[in-house]
PDB file of C-alpha atoms in Angstrom:
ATOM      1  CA  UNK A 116       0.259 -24.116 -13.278  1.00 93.00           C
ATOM      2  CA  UNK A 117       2.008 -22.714 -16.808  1.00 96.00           C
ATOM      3  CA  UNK A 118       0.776 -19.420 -17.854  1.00 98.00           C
ATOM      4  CA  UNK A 119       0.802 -18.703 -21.430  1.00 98.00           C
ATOM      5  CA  UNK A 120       0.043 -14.877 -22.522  1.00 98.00           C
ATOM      6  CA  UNK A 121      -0.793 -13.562 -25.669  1.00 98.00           C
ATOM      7  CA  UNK A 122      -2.553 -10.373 -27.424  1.00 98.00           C
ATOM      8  CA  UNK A 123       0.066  -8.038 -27.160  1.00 98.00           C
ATOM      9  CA  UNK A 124       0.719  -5.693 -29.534  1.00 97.00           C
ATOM     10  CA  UNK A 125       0.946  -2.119 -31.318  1.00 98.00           C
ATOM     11  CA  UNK A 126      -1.784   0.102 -30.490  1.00 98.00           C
ATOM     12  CA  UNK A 127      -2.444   4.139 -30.199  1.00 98.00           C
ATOM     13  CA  UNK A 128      -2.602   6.362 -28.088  1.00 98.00           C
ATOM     14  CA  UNK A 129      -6.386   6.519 -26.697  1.00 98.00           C
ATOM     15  CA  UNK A 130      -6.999   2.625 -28.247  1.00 98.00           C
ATOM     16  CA  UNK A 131      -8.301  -0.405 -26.354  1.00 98.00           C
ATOM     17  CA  UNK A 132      -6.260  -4.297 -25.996  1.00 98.00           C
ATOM     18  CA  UNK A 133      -7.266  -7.369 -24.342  1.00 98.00           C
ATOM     19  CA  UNK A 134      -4.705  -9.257 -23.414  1.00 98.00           C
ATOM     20  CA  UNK A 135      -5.516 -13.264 -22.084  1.00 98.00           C
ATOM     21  CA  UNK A 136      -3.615 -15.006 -19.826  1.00 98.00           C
ATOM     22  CA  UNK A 137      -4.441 -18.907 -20.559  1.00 98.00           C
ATOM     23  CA  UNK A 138      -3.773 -21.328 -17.659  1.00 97.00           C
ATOM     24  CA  UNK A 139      -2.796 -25.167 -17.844  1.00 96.00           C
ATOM     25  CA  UNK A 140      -1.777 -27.937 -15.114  1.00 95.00           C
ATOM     26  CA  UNK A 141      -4.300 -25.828 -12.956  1.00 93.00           C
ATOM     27  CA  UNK A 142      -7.487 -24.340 -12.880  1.00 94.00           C
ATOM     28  CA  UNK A 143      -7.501 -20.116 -12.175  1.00 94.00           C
ATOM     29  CA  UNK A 144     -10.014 -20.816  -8.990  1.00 93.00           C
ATOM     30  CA  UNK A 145      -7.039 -22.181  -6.931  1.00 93.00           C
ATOM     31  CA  UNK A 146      -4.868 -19.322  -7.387  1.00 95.00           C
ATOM     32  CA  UNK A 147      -4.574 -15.632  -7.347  1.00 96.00           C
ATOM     33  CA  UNK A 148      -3.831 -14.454 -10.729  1.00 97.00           C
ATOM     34  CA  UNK A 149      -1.855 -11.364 -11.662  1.00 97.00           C
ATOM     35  CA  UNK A 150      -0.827  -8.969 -14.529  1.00 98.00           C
ATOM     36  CA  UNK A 151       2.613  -7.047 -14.301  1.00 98.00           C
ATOM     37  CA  UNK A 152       4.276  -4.826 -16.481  1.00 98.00           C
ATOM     38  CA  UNK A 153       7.901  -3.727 -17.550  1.00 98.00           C
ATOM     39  CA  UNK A 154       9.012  -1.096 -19.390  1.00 97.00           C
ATOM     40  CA  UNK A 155      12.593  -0.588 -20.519  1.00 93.00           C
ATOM     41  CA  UNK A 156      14.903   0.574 -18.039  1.00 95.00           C
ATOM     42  CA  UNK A 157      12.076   0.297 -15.244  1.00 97.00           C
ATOM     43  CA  UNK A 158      11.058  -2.288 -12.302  1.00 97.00           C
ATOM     44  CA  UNK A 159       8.705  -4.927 -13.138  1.00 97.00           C
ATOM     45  CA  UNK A 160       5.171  -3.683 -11.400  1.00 96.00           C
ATOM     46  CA  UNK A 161       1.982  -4.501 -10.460  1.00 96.00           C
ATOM     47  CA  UNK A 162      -1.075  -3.786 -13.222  1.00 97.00           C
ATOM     48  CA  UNK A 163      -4.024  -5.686 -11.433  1.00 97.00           C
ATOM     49  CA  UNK A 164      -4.673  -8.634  -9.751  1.00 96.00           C
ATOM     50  CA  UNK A 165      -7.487 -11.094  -9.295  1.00 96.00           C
ATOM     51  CA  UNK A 166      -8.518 -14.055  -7.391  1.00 93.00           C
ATOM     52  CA  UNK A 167     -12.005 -15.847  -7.613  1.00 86.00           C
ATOM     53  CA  UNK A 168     -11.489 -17.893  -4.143  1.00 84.00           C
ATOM     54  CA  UNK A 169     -12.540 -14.523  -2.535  1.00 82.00           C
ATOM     55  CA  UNK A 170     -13.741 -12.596  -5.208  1.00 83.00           C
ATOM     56  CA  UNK A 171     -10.899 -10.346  -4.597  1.00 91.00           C
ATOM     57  CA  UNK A 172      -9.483  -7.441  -7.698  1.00 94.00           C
ATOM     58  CA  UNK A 173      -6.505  -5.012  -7.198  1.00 94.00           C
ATOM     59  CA  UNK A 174      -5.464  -2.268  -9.681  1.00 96.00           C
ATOM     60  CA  UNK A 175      -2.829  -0.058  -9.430  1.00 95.00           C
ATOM     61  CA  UNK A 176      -3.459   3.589  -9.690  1.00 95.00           C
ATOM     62  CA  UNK A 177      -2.314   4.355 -12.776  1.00 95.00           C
ATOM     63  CA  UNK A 178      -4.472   2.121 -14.336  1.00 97.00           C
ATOM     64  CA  UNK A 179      -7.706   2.934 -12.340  1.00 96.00           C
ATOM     65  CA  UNK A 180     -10.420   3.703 -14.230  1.00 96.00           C
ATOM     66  CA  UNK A 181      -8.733   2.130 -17.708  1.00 98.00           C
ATOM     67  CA  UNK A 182      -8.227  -1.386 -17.321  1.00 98.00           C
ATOM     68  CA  UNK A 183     -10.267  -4.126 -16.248  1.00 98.00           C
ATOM     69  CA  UNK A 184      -8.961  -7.794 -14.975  1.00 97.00           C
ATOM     70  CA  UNK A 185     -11.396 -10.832 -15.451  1.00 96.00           C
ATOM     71  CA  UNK A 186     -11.149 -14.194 -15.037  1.00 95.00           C
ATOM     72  CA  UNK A 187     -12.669 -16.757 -16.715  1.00 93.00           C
ATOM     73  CA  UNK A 188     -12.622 -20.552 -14.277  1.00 90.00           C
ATOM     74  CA  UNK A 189     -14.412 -22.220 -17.305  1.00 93.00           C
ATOM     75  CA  UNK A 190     -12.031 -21.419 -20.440  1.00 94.00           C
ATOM     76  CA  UNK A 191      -9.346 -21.327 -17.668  1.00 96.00           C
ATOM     77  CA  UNK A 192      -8.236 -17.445 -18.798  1.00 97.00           C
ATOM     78  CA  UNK A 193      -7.768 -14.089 -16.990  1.00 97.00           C
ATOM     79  CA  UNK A 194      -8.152 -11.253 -19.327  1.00 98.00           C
ATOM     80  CA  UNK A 195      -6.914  -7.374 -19.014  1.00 98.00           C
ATOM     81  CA  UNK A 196      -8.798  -5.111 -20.905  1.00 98.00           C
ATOM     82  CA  UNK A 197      -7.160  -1.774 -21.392  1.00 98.00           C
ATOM     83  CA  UNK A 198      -8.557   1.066 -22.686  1.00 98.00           C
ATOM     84  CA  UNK A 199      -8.240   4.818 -23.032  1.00 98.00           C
ATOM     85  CA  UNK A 200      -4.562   3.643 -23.550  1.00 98.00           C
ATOM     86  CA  UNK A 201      -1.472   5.796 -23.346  1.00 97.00           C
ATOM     87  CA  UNK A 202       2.174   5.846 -23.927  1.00 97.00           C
ATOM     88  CA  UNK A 203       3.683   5.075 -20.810  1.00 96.00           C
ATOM     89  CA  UNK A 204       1.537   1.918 -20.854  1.00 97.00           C
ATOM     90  CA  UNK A 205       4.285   0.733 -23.270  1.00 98.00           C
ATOM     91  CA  UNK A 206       5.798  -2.442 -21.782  1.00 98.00           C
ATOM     92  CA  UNK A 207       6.431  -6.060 -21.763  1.00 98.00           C
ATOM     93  CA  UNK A 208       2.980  -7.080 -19.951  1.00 98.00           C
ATOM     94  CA  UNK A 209       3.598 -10.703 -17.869  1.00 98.00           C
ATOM     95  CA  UNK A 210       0.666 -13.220 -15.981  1.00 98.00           C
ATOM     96  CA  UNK A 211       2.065 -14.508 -12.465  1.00 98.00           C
ATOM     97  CA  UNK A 212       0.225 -17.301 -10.495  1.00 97.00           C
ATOM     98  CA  UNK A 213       0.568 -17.879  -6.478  1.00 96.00           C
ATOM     99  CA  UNK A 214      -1.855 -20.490  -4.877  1.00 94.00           C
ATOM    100  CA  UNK A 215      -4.679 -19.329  -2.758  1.00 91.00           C
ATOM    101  CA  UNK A 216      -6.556 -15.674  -2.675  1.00 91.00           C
ATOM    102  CA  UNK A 217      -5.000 -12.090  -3.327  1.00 90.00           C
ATOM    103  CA  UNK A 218      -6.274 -11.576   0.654  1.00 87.00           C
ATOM    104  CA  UNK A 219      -7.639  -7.994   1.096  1.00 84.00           C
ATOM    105  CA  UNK A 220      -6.320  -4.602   2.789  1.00 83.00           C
ATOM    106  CA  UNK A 221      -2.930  -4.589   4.406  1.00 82.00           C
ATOM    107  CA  UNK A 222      -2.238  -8.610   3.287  1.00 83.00           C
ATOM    108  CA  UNK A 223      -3.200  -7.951  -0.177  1.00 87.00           C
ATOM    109  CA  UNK A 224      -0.585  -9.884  -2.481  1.00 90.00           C
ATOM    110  CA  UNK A 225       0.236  -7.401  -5.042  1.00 90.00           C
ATOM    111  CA  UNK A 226       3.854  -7.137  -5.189  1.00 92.00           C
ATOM    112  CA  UNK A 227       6.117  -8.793  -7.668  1.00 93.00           C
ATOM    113  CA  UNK A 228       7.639 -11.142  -4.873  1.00 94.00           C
ATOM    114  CA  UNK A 229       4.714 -12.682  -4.235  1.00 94.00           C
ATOM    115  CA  UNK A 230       4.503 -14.406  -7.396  1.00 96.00           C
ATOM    116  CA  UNK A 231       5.698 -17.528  -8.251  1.00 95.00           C
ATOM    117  CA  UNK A 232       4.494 -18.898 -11.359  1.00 97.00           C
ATOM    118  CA  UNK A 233       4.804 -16.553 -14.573  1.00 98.00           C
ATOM    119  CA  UNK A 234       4.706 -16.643 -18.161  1.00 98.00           C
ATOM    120  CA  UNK A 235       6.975 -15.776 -20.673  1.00 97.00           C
ATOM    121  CA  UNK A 236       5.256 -11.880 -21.444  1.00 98.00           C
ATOM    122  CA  UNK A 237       3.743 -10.507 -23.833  1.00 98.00           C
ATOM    123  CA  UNK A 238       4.756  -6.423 -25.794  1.00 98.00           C
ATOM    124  CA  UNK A 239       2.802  -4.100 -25.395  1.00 98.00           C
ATOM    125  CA  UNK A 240       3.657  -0.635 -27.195  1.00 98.00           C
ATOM    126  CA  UNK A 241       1.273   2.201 -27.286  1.00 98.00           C
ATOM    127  CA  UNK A 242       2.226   4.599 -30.231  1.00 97.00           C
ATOM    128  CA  UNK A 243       1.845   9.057 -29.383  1.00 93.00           C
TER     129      UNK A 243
END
């Protein structure tokens, strides 16, 4: 599968972006889908994650509550709506594929590694 992302942007503080992940080679069912983020001078990590196999969604906690993963089998998309945004959301926001379901609990695949397939990012900066 190639993952293509796009609606990135400038945006302030307290504002709202959707950003789409579109899909190609593969349809979104077969695989969990996942939305990272990297800000300068920091670790890529995990935003949210979703997988329609099981129905499964992740978010990391300091996105709880603000942003919303979707995915979309038909148009073949995953969208991350973000909202209530702030500041140290600023980063280079990337999709990552991995066949099968996110799994739940303890096996939940969340974690950078776990990713195999990604696309080329997308900026996101949130002005103060």
């Amino acid at each position: 599968v190639q993952l293509v992302e796009s609606g990135g942007g400038l945006v302030q503080a307290g504002g709202s972006l959707t950003l789409s992940c579109a899909a190609s080679g593969a349809t979104v069912d077969d695989y969990a889908i996942g939305w990272f983020r990297q800000a300068p001078g920091k670790s890529r990590e995990g935003v949210a994650c979703i997988s329609n196999a099981d129905g499964s969604t992740y978010y990391a906690d300091s996105v709880k509550g603000r942003v919303t993963i979707s995915s979309d089998g038909y148009a073949n998309v995953v969208y991350l709506q973000m909202k209530m945004m702030k500041p140290e959301d600023t980063a280079v926001y990337y999709c990552a594929a991995v066949p099968g379901p996110i799994g739940t609990g303890h096996a939940m695949r969340k974690m950078t590694y776990e990713y195999d397939r990604w696309g080329q990012g997308t900026q996101v900066t949130v002005s103060s």
